[in-house]
């Protein structure tokens, strides 16, 4: 997605400490990252500073990946609903509200 983000003048910082082997379904993991990055892309669309940071930390058992953006943030009180299927705050026709629900399901089945 690098090119797509660059065209929108979004700074992307990838802060990965070191390479790590991960067990999981590559296609599902790709889906997870595409969904998170697409959400970050949309969130910074009207921000004066457009930046996304992807960082990861590794310990013996797991890799934790954080995707952060300089957008408006998740509205207070909606933190629990954003993973629900079809929950979206985007305009009609812009979002299906399935991204995070798929992401949540994939993360769980991948971890298992
Ligand atoms: N990075 C983010 N910043 C602010 N709000 C977010 C972010 N990511 C998700 N959200 C909120 O969570 C809602 C649900 O996200 P989700 O990815 O499931 O659906 P969507 O992006 O609206 O539509 P779709 O992913 O199907 O195109 C979004 O509509 C938005 O309100
Ligand atoms: Mg989405």
CSV table of C-alpha atoms and ligand atoms in Angstrom, one decimal:
chain,number,residue,atom,x,y,z
A,1,UNK,CA,0.0,0.0,0.0
A,2,UNK,CA,3.1,2.2,0.1
A,3,UNK,CA,2.4,3.9,-3.2
A,4,UNK,CA,-1.2,4.6,-2.5
A,5,UNK,CA,-0.3,6.2,0.9
A,6,UNK,CA,2.5,8.2,-0.6
A,7,UNK,CA,0.1,9.6,-3.3
A,8,UNK,CA,-2.1,10.9,-0.5
A,9,UNK,CA,0.9,12.5,1.2
A,10,UNK,CA,0.7,10.3,4.2
A,11,UNK,CA,4.0,9.7,6.0
A,12,UNK,CA,4.5,6.1,6.8
A,13,UNK,CA,7.1,5.0,9.5
A,14,UNK,CA,7.8,1.4,9.8
A,15,UNK,CA,9.5,0.7,13.1
A,16,UNK,CA,10.3,-3.0,13.2
A,17,UNK,CA,13.0,-3.9,15.7
A,18,UNK,CA,14.1,-7.1,14.1
A,19,UNK,CA,12.9,-9.9,11.9
A,20,UNK,CA,10.8,-12.5,13.6
A,21,UNK,CA,9.3,-15.8,12.3
A,22,UNK,CA,5.5,-15.8,12.8
A,23,UNK,CA,3.2,-18.8,12.6
A,24,UNK,CA,0.0,-17.9,10.8
A,25,UNK,CA,-2.0,-17.8,7.6
A,26,UNK,CA,-0.2,-15.3,5.4
A,27,UNK,CA,-3.4,-14.4,3.4
A,28,UNK,CA,-5.4,-13.7,6.5
A,29,UNK,CA,-2.5,-11.7,8.1
A,30,UNK,CA,-2.3,-9.6,4.9
A,31,UNK,CA,-6.0,-9.0,5.1
A,32,UNK,CA,-5.6,-7.8,8.7
A,33,UNK,CA,-2.9,-5.3,7.8
A,34,UNK,CA,-4.7,-4.0,4.7
A,35,UNK,CA,-7.8,-3.4,6.8
A,36,UNK,CA,-5.9,-1.6,9.5
A,37,UNK,CA,-3.9,0.5,7.0
A,38,UNK,CA,-7.0,1.4,5.0
A,39,UNK,CA,-8.7,2.6,8.2
A,40,UNK,CA,-5.6,4.6,9.1
A,41,UNK,CA,-5.6,6.1,5.6
A,42,UNK,CA,-9.2,7.1,5.9
A,43,UNK,CA,-8.8,8.5,9.4
A,44,UNK,CA,-6.0,10.9,8.4
A,45,UNK,CA,-7.7,12.1,5.3
A,46,UNK,CA,-8.6,15.5,6.7
A,47,UNK,CA,-5.8,15.9,9.3
A,48,UNK,CA,-3.3,18.7,9.0
A,49,UNK,CA,-0.5,16.1,9.7
A,50,UNK,CA,-1.0,12.8,7.9
A,51,UNK,CA,1.1,10.0,9.4
A,52,UNK,CA,0.9,6.4,10.1
A,53,UNK,CA,3.3,4.5,12.3
A,54,UNK,CA,3.6,0.7,12.3
A,55,UNK,CA,5.7,-0.7,15.1
A,56,UNK,CA,6.3,-4.1,16.5
A,57,UNK,CA,7.8,-5.7,19.6
A,58,UNK,CA,8.8,-9.3,19.9
A,59,UNK,CA,9.1,-11.5,22.8
A,60,UNK,CA,9.5,-15.3,23.1
A,61,UNK,CA,5.9,-16.1,22.5
A,62,UNK,CA,4.4,-13.3,20.5
A,63,UNK,CA,4.8,-10.4,18.2
A,64,UNK,CA,2.8,-7.3,19.0
A,65,UNK,CA,2.1,-5.0,16.1
A,66,UNK,CA,0.7,-1.5,16.6
A,67,UNK,CA,-0.7,0.6,13.9
A,68,UNK,CA,-1.2,4.2,14.9
A,69,UNK,CA,-2.3,7.3,13.0
A,70,UNK,CA,-2.6,11.0,13.4
A,71,UNK,CA,-6.3,11.0,12.6
A,72,UNK,CA,-9.4,12.0,14.6
A,73,UNK,CA,-9.3,8.8,16.7
A,74,UNK,CA,-12.0,6.4,17.5
A,75,UNK,CA,-14.9,8.4,19.0
A,76,UNK,CA,-15.2,7.9,22.8
A,77,UNK,CA,-17.8,5.3,23.6
A,78,UNK,CA,-17.5,3.5,20.3
A,79,UNK,CA,-14.4,1.5,21.1
A,80,UNK,CA,-16.3,-1.7,21.7
A,81,UNK,CA,-18.6,-1.4,18.7
A,82,UNK,CA,-16.0,-0.9,16.0
A,83,UNK,CA,-15.5,-4.7,15.8
A,84,UNK,CA,-19.1,-5.4,15.2
A,85,UNK,CA,-20.0,-6.5,11.6
A,86,UNK,CA,-21.5,-3.7,9.6
A,87,UNK,CA,-20.6,-1.0,12.1
A,88,UNK,CA,-19.3,2.0,10.3
A,89,UNK,CA,-19.2,5.8,10.7
A,90,UNK,CA,-18.3,6.3,7.1
A,91,UNK,CA,-20.7,7.8,4.6
A,92,UNK,CA,-23.1,5.5,2.8
A,93,UNK,CA,-21.3,3.8,0.0
A,94,UNK,CA,-17.8,4.4,1.6
A,95,UNK,CA,-17.5,1.7,4.2
A,96,UNK,CA,-19.2,-1.6,4.7
A,97,UNK,CA,-18.2,-1.8,8.3
A,98,UNK,CA,-16.8,-5.3,7.8
A,99,UNK,CA,-13.0,-4.5,7.9
A,100,UNK,CA,-12.5,-4.7,11.6
A,101,UNK,CA,-14.9,-7.5,12.1
A,102,UNK,CA,-12.9,-9.6,9.6
A,103,UNK,CA,-9.7,-8.4,11.1
A,104,UNK,CA,-10.9,-9.5,14.6
A,105,UNK,CA,-11.9,-12.9,13.3
A,106,UNK,CA,-8.7,-13.5,11.4
A,107,UNK,CA,-6.5,-12.4,14.3
A,108,UNK,CA,-8.2,-14.9,16.5
A,109,UNK,CA,-8.2,-17.8,14.1
A,110,UNK,CA,-4.6,-17.1,13.2
A,111,UNK,CA,-3.5,-17.0,16.8
A,112,UNK,CA,-5.2,-20.3,17.5
B,1,LIG,N1,-7.8,4.3,12.6
B,1,LIG,C1,-9.1,4.7,12.9
B,1,LIG,N2,-9.3,5.9,13.4
B,1,LIG,C2,-10.6,6.3,13.8
B,1,LIG,N3,-11.7,5.5,13.7
B,1,LIG,C3,-11.5,4.2,13.2
B,1,LIG,C4,-10.2,3.8,12.8
B,1,LIG,N4,-10.3,2.5,12.4
B,1,LIG,C5,-11.6,2.2,12.5
B,1,LIG,N5,-12.3,3.2,13.0
B,1,LIG,C6,-13.8,3.3,13.2
B,1,LIG,O1,-14.3,2.0,13.2
B,1,LIG,C7,-15.4,1.9,12.3
B,1,LIG,C8,-15.4,0.4,11.8
B,1,LIG,O2,-14.2,0.1,11.0
B,1,LIG,P1,-14.2,-1.0,9.9
B,1,LIG,O3,-12.9,-1.1,9.3
B,1,LIG,O4,-14.8,-2.2,10.5
B,1,LIG,O5,-15.3,-0.5,8.9
B,1,LIG,P2,-15.1,0.7,7.8
B,1,LIG,O6,-13.7,1.1,7.7
B,1,LIG,O7,-16.1,1.8,8.2
B,1,LIG,O8,-15.7,0.0,6.5
B,1,LIG,P3,-14.8,-1.1,5.6
B,1,LIG,O9,-13.6,-1.4,6.4
B,1,LIG,O10,-15.8,-2.2,5.5
B,1,LIG,O11,-14.5,-0.4,4.3
B,1,LIG,C9,-15.0,2.9,11.2
B,1,LIG,O12,-16.2,3.3,10.5
B,1,LIG,C10,-14.5,4.0,12.1
B,1,LIG,O13,-15.6,4.7,12.7
B,2,LIG,MG1,-12.2,-0.4,7.4
